């Protein structure tokens, strides 16, 4: 055990970086596979949980391709969990020096367990649209936490201070709030639309056509707010400029896909891409928020040699 502990990283090295990126990619991919389950009508392809059928953990010959799609999504939960566990173990020796990374890795691991339980409840309730929506929110949140880990692993540890003017801070948080509202109405719109995950699954009872318009309003408002973020960061030379530009680009693509799917009868592939992009949009917003603060400058940091600074 001591030999294994000695093998663990004492600083953020290549092993941590690789599994941090794998964690982010896997969290995003499970949203894509979950979307495939719903958009192909495979939500009850495995009608029980945690087994696929009452007598089998895996799909049986009597079941259809829907079972394979649903079971494939369940297998992705295992992949995501293994990657998260490896990352958690890799940062174990850093828990005193980098409690932020340790905490984020723990949240991802605990979140995956919670996500699996919510997935089970989703099956038990016959794909209740509100539970399905909450399941998506859980996945999206984990994507954001994984993105936060990527940002923090390249940041200096220790206390942080505000790196932007107060008005810009408020604007950024207002933009993130509008994004949350847009995602909420997007989930409600999906819960009222045709892609229920199974022919027998119920809908939430709202008017999908009305919700489509309501969902679009905060999307456009966020686009306008993000333009303001980009302009403000460019004029004031703020550290958020690069990621605000990325945010604006993702929003533009998301708006175009949203318009396409609304005007073409909600084709499943477009809806699936829209779901994944919403998660990436939230992750990018998370990165922008994290760049609103910077490490507090210290005398020691100011006198460090370039080599010492690079080592950190």
mmCIF file of C-alpha atoms in Angstrom:
data_model
loop_
_atom_site.group_PDB
_atom_site.id
_atom_site.type_symbol
_atom_site.label_atom_id
_atom_site.label_comp_id
_atom_site.label_asym_id
_atom_site.label_seq_id
_atom_site.Cartn_x
_atom_site.Cartn_y
_atom_site.Cartn_z
ATOM 1 C CA UNK A 1 0.000 0.000 0.000
ATOM 2 C CA UNK A 2 2.855 2.406 0.823
ATOM 3 C CA UNK A 3 4.421 1.684 -2.554
ATOM 4 C CA UNK A 4 1.126 2.464 -4.275
ATOM 5 C CA UNK A 5 0.710 5.701 -2.307
ATOM 6 C CA UNK A 6 4.232 6.729 -3.262
ATOM 7 C CA UNK A 7 3.298 6.171 -6.905
ATOM 8 C CA UNK A 8 0.435 8.650 -6.726
ATOM 9 C CA UNK A 9 1.088 12.163 -8.083
ATOM 10 C CA UNK A 10 2.441 14.824 -5.734
ATOM 11 C CA UNK A 11 1.482 17.577 -8.177
ATOM 12 C CA UNK A 12 -0.814 17.952 -11.185
ATOM 13 C CA UNK A 13 0.913 15.760 -13.733
ATOM 14 C CA UNK A 14 0.108 14.137 -17.060
ATOM 15 C CA UNK A 15 -1.882 11.313 -15.447
ATOM 16 C CA UNK A 16 -4.247 13.746 -13.739
ATOM 17 C CA UNK A 17 -4.600 15.821 -16.879
ATOM 18 C CA UNK A 18 -5.454 12.807 -19.031
ATOM 19 C CA UNK A 19 -8.127 11.486 -16.679
ATOM 20 C CA UNK A 20 -9.536 14.962 -16.050
ATOM 21 C CA UNK A 21 -10.143 15.318 -19.782
ATOM 22 C CA UNK A 22 -11.448 11.758 -20.035
ATOM 23 C CA UNK A 23 -13.878 12.545 -17.225
ATOM 24 C CA UNK A 24 -15.165 15.629 -19.026
ATOM 25 C CA UNK A 25 -15.502 13.758 -22.329
ATOM 26 C CA UNK A 26 -17.232 10.793 -20.678
ATOM 27 C CA UNK A 27 -19.692 13.058 -18.846
ATOM 28 C CA UNK A 28 -20.553 14.702 -22.157
ATOM 29 C CA UNK A 29 -20.829 11.381 -23.979
ATOM 30 C CA UNK A 30 -23.293 9.965 -21.465
ATOM 31 C CA UNK A 31 -25.610 12.872 -22.275
ATOM 32 C CA UNK A 32 -25.321 11.906 -25.942
ATOM 33 C CA UNK A 33 -26.080 8.235 -25.244
ATOM 34 C CA UNK A 34 -28.902 9.193 -22.892
ATOM 35 C CA UNK A 35 -30.331 11.365 -25.641
ATOM 36 C CA UNK A 36 -30.084 8.457 -28.061
ATOM 37 C CA UNK A 37 -32.085 6.323 -25.639
ATOM 38 C CA UNK A 38 -34.923 8.815 -25.516
ATOM 39 C CA UNK A 39 -34.860 9.877 -29.161
ATOM 40 C CA UNK A 40 -35.016 6.279 -30.436
ATOM 41 C CA UNK A 41 -37.859 5.360 -28.094
ATOM 42 C CA UNK A 42 -35.597 3.033 -26.116
ATOM 43 C CA UNK A 43 -36.267 4.434 -22.651
ATOM 44 C CA UNK A 44 -37.866 1.207 -21.456
ATOM 45 C CA UNK A 45 -35.751 -1.106 -23.600
ATOM 46 C CA UNK A 46 -34.617 -2.503 -20.260
ATOM 47 C CA UNK A 47 -37.903 -2.404 -18.331
ATOM 48 C CA UNK A 48 -36.381 -2.955 -14.889
ATOM 49 C CA UNK A 49 -33.502 -1.520 -12.872
ATOM 50 C CA UNK A 50 -30.779 -2.322 -11.836
ATOM 51 C CA UNK A 51 -31.279 -5.461 -13.935
ATOM 52 C CA UNK A 52 -32.330 -5.196 -17.569
ATOM 53 C CA UNK A 53 -35.212 -7.645 -17.083
ATOM 54 C CA UNK A 54 -36.478 -9.313 -13.888
ATOM 55 C CA UNK A 55 -34.310 -12.343 -14.588
ATOM 56 C CA UNK A 56 -31.294 -10.948 -16.395
ATOM 57 C CA UNK A 57 -28.706 -8.239 -15.867
ATOM 58 C CA UNK A 58 -28.109 -7.977 -19.632
ATOM 59 C CA UNK A 59 -30.513 -7.910 -22.607
ATOM 60 C CA UNK A 60 -31.911 -11.304 -23.590
ATOM 61 C CA UNK A 61 -32.542 -12.627 -27.094
ATOM 62 C CA UNK A 62 -36.266 -11.915 -26.797
ATOM 63 C CA UNK A 63 -35.678 -8.182 -26.425
ATOM 64 C CA UNK A 64 -35.301 -5.694 -29.280
ATOM 65 C CA UNK A 65 -32.574 -3.292 -30.373
ATOM 66 C CA UNK A 66 -34.109 -0.792 -27.961
ATOM 67 C CA UNK A 67 -32.736 -2.954 -25.164
ATOM 68 C CA UNK A 68 -29.223 -2.756 -26.585
ATOM 69 C CA UNK A 69 -29.427 1.044 -26.815
ATOM 70 C CA UNK A 70 -30.695 1.380 -23.252
ATOM 71 C CA UNK A 71 -28.172 -1.154 -21.942
ATOM 72 C CA UNK A 72 -25.371 0.660 -23.772
ATOM 73 C CA UNK A 73 -26.275 3.831 -21.908
ATOM 74 C CA UNK A 74 -26.178 1.915 -18.630
ATOM 75 C CA UNK A 75 -22.725 0.626 -19.504
ATOM 76 C CA UNK A 76 -21.611 4.229 -20.056
ATOM 77 C CA UNK A 77 -22.457 4.893 -16.418
ATOM 78 C CA UNK A 78 -19.888 2.268 -15.501
ATOM 79 C CA UNK A 79 -17.285 3.849 -17.775
ATOM 80 C CA UNK A 80 -17.925 7.292 -16.319
ATOM 81 C CA UNK A 81 -17.723 5.871 -12.806
ATOM 82 C CA UNK A 82 -14.413 4.086 -13.412
ATOM 83 C CA UNK A 83 -12.826 7.221 -14.883
ATOM 84 C CA UNK A 84 -14.084 9.309 -11.953
ATOM 85 C CA UNK A 85 -12.743 6.786 -9.439
ATOM 86 C CA UNK A 86 -9.309 6.761 -11.065
ATOM 87 C CA UNK A 87 -9.186 10.576 -11.032
ATOM 88 C CA UNK A 88 -10.231 10.634 -7.373
ATOM 89 C CA UNK A 89 -7.444 8.190 -6.484
ATOM 90 C CA UNK A 90 -4.901 10.184 -8.495
ATOM 91 C CA UNK A 91 -5.602 13.391 -6.545
ATOM 92 C CA UNK A 92 -5.621 11.610 -3.164
ATOM 93 C CA UNK A 93 -2.129 12.741 -2.171
ATOM 94 C CA UNK A 94 -3.005 16.303 -3.211
ATOM 95 C CA UNK A 95 -5.995 16.579 -0.868
ATOM 96 C CA UNK A 96 -4.123 18.850 1.585
ATOM 97 C CA UNK A 97 -2.304 20.944 -1.012
ATOM 98 C CA UNK A 98 -5.176 21.065 -3.528
ATOM 99 C CA UNK A 99 -8.432 20.622 -1.607
ATOM 100 C CA UNK A 100 -10.282 22.216 -4.524
ATOM 101 C CA UNK A 101 -9.319 19.390 -6.898
ATOM 102 C CA UNK A 102 -10.008 16.761 -4.260
ATOM 103 C CA UNK A 103 -13.466 18.205 -3.564
ATOM 104 C CA UNK A 104 -14.372 18.499 -7.243
ATOM 105 C CA UNK A 105 -13.305 14.912 -7.941
ATOM 106 C CA UNK A 106 -15.374 13.728 -4.959
ATOM 107 C CA UNK A 107 -18.434 15.654 -6.179
ATOM 108 C CA UNK A 108 -18.149 14.010 -9.597
ATOM 109 C CA UNK A 109 -17.946 10.537 -8.038
ATOM 110 C CA UNK A 110 -20.863 11.133 -5.675
ATOM 111 C CA UNK A 111 -22.834 12.739 -8.489
ATOM 112 C CA UNK A 112 -22.434 9.682 -10.685
ATOM 113 C CA UNK A 113 -23.933 7.506 -7.944
ATOM 114 C CA UNK A 114 -26.822 9.950 -7.569
ATOM 115 C CA UNK A 115 -27.242 10.051 -11.335
ATOM 116 C CA UNK A 116 -27.487 6.248 -11.508
ATOM 117 C CA UNK A 117 -30.125 6.231 -8.762
ATOM 118 C CA UNK A 118 -32.155 8.888 -10.556
ATOM 119 C CA UNK A 119 -31.862 6.786 -13.712
ATOM 120 C CA UNK A 120 -33.322 3.845 -11.812
ATOM 121 C CA UNK A 121 -36.200 5.984 -10.540
ATOM 122 C CA UNK A 122 -36.781 7.132 -14.125
ATOM 123 C CA UNK A 123 -37.316 3.518 -15.198
ATOM 124 C CA UNK A 124 -39.448 2.683 -12.139
ATOM 125 C CA UNK A 125 -41.756 5.647 -12.856
ATOM 126 C CA UNK A 126 -42.229 4.696 -16.508
ATOM 127 C CA UNK A 127 -40.196 7.664 -17.807
ATOM 128 C CA UNK A 128 -41.986 10.364 -15.863
ATOM 129 C CA UNK A 129 -41.040 13.518 -17.836
ATOM 130 C CA UNK A 130 -40.164 15.500 -14.713
ATOM 131 C CA UNK A 131 -37.842 12.744 -13.467
ATOM 132 C CA UNK A 132 -36.323 12.467 -16.943
ATOM 133 C CA UNK A 133 -35.709 16.217 -16.878
ATOM 134 C CA UNK A 134 -34.071 16.005 -13.461
ATOM 135 C CA UNK A 135 -31.894 13.165 -14.753
ATOM 136 C CA UNK A 136 -30.680 15.449 -17.527
ATOM 137 C CA UNK A 137 -29.974 18.264 -15.053
ATOM 138 C CA UNK A 138 -27.862 15.865 -12.988
ATOM 139 C CA UNK A 139 -25.800 14.930 -16.030
ATOM 140 C CA UNK A 140 -25.430 18.558 -17.105
ATOM 141 C CA UNK A 141 -24.267 19.543 -13.614
ATOM 142 C CA UNK A 142 -21.586 16.864 -13.674
ATOM 143 C CA UNK A 143 -20.330 18.182 -17.015
ATOM 144 C CA UNK A 144 -19.983 21.614 -15.395
ATOM 145 C CA UNK A 145 -18.122 20.185 -12.383
ATOM 146 C CA UNK A 146 -15.764 18.278 -14.696
ATOM 147 C CA UNK A 147 -15.159 21.535 -16.598
ATOM 148 C CA UNK A 148 -14.433 23.309 -13.319
ATOM 149 C CA UNK A 149 -11.809 20.669 -12.515
ATOM 150 C CA UNK A 150 -10.098 21.342 -15.859
ATOM 151 C CA UNK A 151 -9.905 25.046 -15.060
ATOM 152 C CA UNK A 152 -8.745 24.650 -11.484
ATOM 153 C CA UNK A 153 -6.055 22.066 -12.219
ATOM 154 C CA UNK A 154 -4.147 24.703 -14.227
ATOM 155 C CA UNK A 155 -4.700 27.471 -11.674
ATOM 156 C CA UNK A 156 -2.465 28.347 -8.746
ATOM 157 C CA UNK A 157 -3.793 27.123 -5.397
ATOM 158 C CA UNK A 158 -4.677 29.461 -2.560
ATOM 159 C CA UNK A 159 -6.994 32.422 -2.018
ATOM 160 C CA UNK A 160 -8.451 34.259 -4.974
ATOM 161 C CA UNK A 161 -9.582 37.800 -5.644
ATOM 162 C CA UNK A 162 -11.906 39.454 -8.116
ATOM 163 C CA UNK A 163 -10.284 40.011 -11.522
ATOM 164 C CA UNK A 164 -13.071 42.049 -13.133
ATOM 165 C CA UNK A 165 -15.035 45.224 -12.299
ATOM 166 C CA UNK A 166 -18.150 44.867 -10.174
ATOM 167 C CA UNK A 167 -20.515 45.653 -13.060
ATOM 168 C CA UNK A 168 -18.916 42.933 -15.179
ATOM 169 C CA UNK A 169 -19.231 40.426 -12.335
ATOM 170 C CA UNK A 170 -22.950 41.172 -12.092
ATOM 171 C CA UNK A 171 -23.352 40.921 -15.864
ATOM 172 C CA UNK A 172 -21.666 37.516 -15.956
ATOM 173 C CA UNK A 173 -23.837 36.123 -13.163
ATOM 174 C CA UNK A 174 -26.951 37.564 -14.818
ATOM 175 C CA UNK A 175 -25.952 35.768 -18.024
ATOM 176 C CA UNK A 176 -25.549 32.469 -16.168
ATOM 177 C CA UNK A 177 -28.974 32.946 -14.533
ATOM 178 C CA UNK A 178 -30.605 33.525 -17.923
ATOM 179 C CA UNK A 179 -28.872 30.382 -19.223
ATOM 180 C CA UNK A 180 -30.344 28.386 -16.326
ATOM 181 C CA UNK A 181 -33.817 29.714 -17.174
ATOM 182 C CA UNK A 182 -33.350 28.805 -20.838
ATOM 183 C CA UNK A 183 -32.281 25.267 -19.944
ATOM 184 C CA UNK A 184 -35.223 24.892 -17.549
ATOM 185 C CA UNK A 185 -37.743 25.835 -20.234
ATOM 186 C CA UNK A 186 -35.881 23.656 -22.727
ATOM 187 C CA UNK A 187 -36.396 20.673 -20.424
ATOM 188 C CA UNK A 188 -40.078 21.506 -20.002
ATOM 189 C CA UNK A 189 -40.431 21.867 -23.774
ATOM 190 C CA UNK A 190 -38.856 18.459 -24.344
ATOM 191 C CA UNK A 191 -41.110 16.970 -21.661
ATOM 192 C CA UNK A 192 -44.135 18.234 -23.580
ATOM 193 C CA UNK A 193 -42.874 17.244 -27.029
ATOM 194 C CA UNK A 194 -42.963 14.022 -29.038
ATOM 195 C CA UNK A 195 -39.680 12.461 -27.877
ATOM 196 C CA UNK A 196 -40.872 10.745 -24.703
ATOM 197 C CA UNK A 197 -38.481 7.791 -24.801
ATOM 198 C CA UNK A 198 -41.279 5.248 -25.133
ATOM 199 C CA UNK A 199 -44.665 5.111 -26.846
ATOM 200 C CA UNK A 200 -46.391 4.482 -23.524
ATOM 201 C CA UNK A 201 -44.605 7.229 -21.584
ATOM 202 C CA UNK A 202 -46.679 10.220 -20.489
ATOM 203 C CA UNK A 203 -46.036 13.896 -21.189
ATOM 204 C CA UNK A 204 -45.984 16.778 -18.719
ATOM 205 C CA UNK A 205 -49.221 18.286 -20.013
ATOM 206 C CA UNK A 206 -47.877 21.675 -21.129
ATOM 207 C CA UNK A 207 -48.337 23.142 -24.593
ATOM 208 C CA UNK A 208 -45.103 22.306 -26.428
ATOM 209 C CA UNK A 209 -45.609 24.968 -29.102
ATOM 210 C CA UNK A 210 -46.026 27.737 -26.529
ATOM 211 C CA UNK A 211 -43.022 26.479 -24.552
ATOM 212 C CA UNK A 212 -40.875 26.527 -27.685
ATOM 213 C CA UNK A 213 -41.338 30.281 -27.908
ATOM 214 C CA UNK A 214 -40.860 30.844 -24.173
ATOM 215 C CA UNK A 215 -37.686 28.731 -24.301
ATOM 216 C CA UNK A 216 -36.319 30.899 -27.123
ATOM 217 C CA UNK A 217 -36.726 34.235 -25.309
ATOM 218 C CA UNK A 218 -34.055 33.704 -22.625
ATOM 219 C CA UNK A 219 -31.843 32.162 -25.308
ATOM 220 C CA UNK A 220 -31.873 35.385 -27.281
ATOM 221 C CA UNK A 221 -31.452 37.418 -24.089
ATOM 222 C CA UNK A 222 -28.389 35.372 -23.190
ATOM 223 C CA UNK A 223 -26.941 35.942 -26.656
ATOM 224 C CA UNK A 224 -27.308 39.718 -26.188
ATOM 225 C CA UNK A 225 -25.789 39.569 -22.694
ATOM 226 C CA UNK A 226 -22.871 37.510 -23.989
ATOM 227 C CA UNK A 227 -22.164 40.099 -26.674
ATOM 228 C CA UNK A 228 -21.982 42.642 -23.849
ATOM 229 C CA UNK A 229 -19.576 40.332 -21.972
ATOM 230 C CA UNK A 230 -17.331 40.080 -25.034
ATOM 231 C CA UNK A 231 -17.333 43.828 -25.661
ATOM 232 C CA UNK A 232 -16.669 44.605 -21.991
ATOM 233 C CA UNK A 233 -13.841 42.070 -21.778
ATOM 234 C CA UNK A 234 -12.289 43.406 -25.000
ATOM 235 C CA UNK A 235 -12.420 47.065 -23.926
ATOM 236 C CA UNK A 236 -11.176 46.395 -20.384
ATOM 237 C CA UNK A 237 -8.745 43.611 -21.445
ATOM 238 C CA UNK A 238 -10.255 41.179 -18.962
ATOM 239 C CA UNK A 239 -9.171 37.532 -18.539
ATOM 240 C CA UNK A 240 -12.627 36.339 -19.587
ATOM 241 C CA UNK A 241 -12.334 37.504 -23.204
ATOM 242 C CA UNK A 242 -11.276 34.218 -24.800
ATOM 243 C CA UNK A 243 -13.925 32.151 -23.073
ATOM 244 C CA UNK A 244 -16.621 34.762 -23.582
ATOM 245 C CA UNK A 245 -15.898 34.473 -27.315
ATOM 246 C CA UNK A 246 -16.170 30.672 -27.086
ATOM 247 C CA UNK A 247 -19.450 31.090 -25.212
ATOM 248 C CA UNK A 248 -20.765 33.384 -27.940
ATOM 249 C CA UNK A 249 -19.780 30.903 -30.652
ATOM 250 C CA UNK A 250 -21.482 27.962 -28.932
ATOM 251 C CA UNK A 251 -24.602 30.061 -28.404
ATOM 252 C CA UNK A 252 -24.742 30.983 -32.072
ATOM 253 C CA UNK A 253 -24.546 27.333 -33.136
ATOM 254 C CA UNK A 254 -27.130 26.396 -30.490
ATOM 255 C CA UNK A 255 -29.551 29.080 -31.709
ATOM 256 C CA UNK A 256 -29.191 27.961 -35.323
ATOM 257 C CA UNK A 257 -29.832 24.318 -34.413
ATOM 258 C CA UNK A 258 -32.780 25.341 -32.253
ATOM 259 C CA UNK A 259 -34.337 27.228 -35.155
ATOM 260 C CA UNK A 260 -33.677 24.332 -37.521
ATOM 261 C CA UNK A 261 -35.275 21.722 -35.279
ATOM 262 C CA UNK A 262 -38.295 23.924 -34.518
ATOM 263 C CA UNK A 263 -38.962 24.536 -38.207
ATOM 264 C CA UNK A 264 -38.403 20.939 -39.319
ATOM 265 C CA UNK A 265 -40.573 18.965 -36.944
ATOM 266 C CA UNK A 266 -37.960 18.251 -34.266
ATOM 267 C CA UNK A 267 -35.755 15.714 -36.100
ATOM 268 C CA UNK A 268 -34.192 13.404 -33.486
ATOM 269 C CA UNK A 269 -30.572 14.013 -34.500
ATOM 270 C CA UNK A 270 -30.980 17.800 -34.233
ATOM 271 C CA UNK A 271 -32.674 17.441 -30.852
ATOM 272 C CA UNK A 272 -29.824 15.245 -29.621
ATOM 273 C CA UNK A 273 -27.185 17.731 -30.771
ATOM 274 C CA UNK A 274 -29.183 20.517 -29.108
ATOM 275 C CA UNK A 275 -29.113 18.573 -25.811
ATOM 276 C CA UNK A 276 -25.356 18.032 -25.914
ATOM 277 C CA UNK A 277 -24.677 21.641 -26.890
ATOM 278 C CA UNK A 278 -26.769 22.836 -23.946
ATOM 279 C CA UNK A 279 -24.424 20.934 -21.628
ATOM 280 C CA UNK A 280 -21.349 22.341 -23.377
ATOM 281 C CA UNK A 281 -22.893 25.801 -23.151
ATOM 282 C CA UNK A 282 -23.324 25.402 -19.396
ATOM 283 C CA UNK A 283 -19.756 24.101 -19.102
ATOM 284 C CA UNK A 284 -18.388 27.092 -21.030
ATOM 285 C CA UNK A 285 -20.403 29.450 -18.828
ATOM 286 C CA UNK A 286 -18.829 27.725 -15.820
ATOM 287 C CA UNK A 287 -15.369 28.415 -17.241
ATOM 288 C CA UNK A 288 -16.240 32.091 -17.787
ATOM 289 C CA UNK A 289 -17.470 32.402 -14.186
ATOM 290 C CA UNK A 290 -14.290 30.803 -12.844
ATOM 291 C CA UNK A 291 -12.187 33.328 -14.775
ATOM 292 C CA UNK A 292 -13.874 36.189 -12.927
ATOM 293 C CA UNK A 293 -11.413 35.594 -10.098
ATOM 294 C CA UNK A 294 -7.629 35.170 -10.001
ATOM 295 C CA UNK A 295 -5.062 34.014 -7.443
ATOM 296 C CA UNK A 296 -4.169 36.661 -4.868
ATOM 297 C CA UNK A 297 -0.748 38.102 -5.675
ATOM 298 C CA UNK A 298 1.867 37.548 -2.965
ATOM 299 C CA UNK A 299 5.364 38.859 -2.423
ATOM 300 C CA UNK A 300 6.681 35.314 -2.754
ATOM 301 C CA UNK A 301 4.990 34.891 -6.092
ATOM 302 C CA UNK A 302 6.413 38.171 -7.297
ATOM 303 C CA UNK A 303 9.978 37.172 -6.436
ATOM 304 C CA UNK A 304 9.797 33.599 -7.750
ATOM 305 C CA UNK A 305 12.042 32.792 -10.649
ATOM 306 C CA UNK A 306 10.398 31.871 -13.976
ATOM 307 C CA UNK A 307 11.423 28.244 -13.424
ATOM 308 C CA UNK A 308 9.778 28.116 -9.997
ATOM 309 C CA UNK A 309 6.659 29.798 -11.343
ATOM 310 C CA UNK A 310 6.468 27.325 -14.224
ATOM 311 C CA UNK A 311 6.856 24.403 -11.817
ATOM 312 C CA UNK A 312 3.686 25.482 -10.047
#
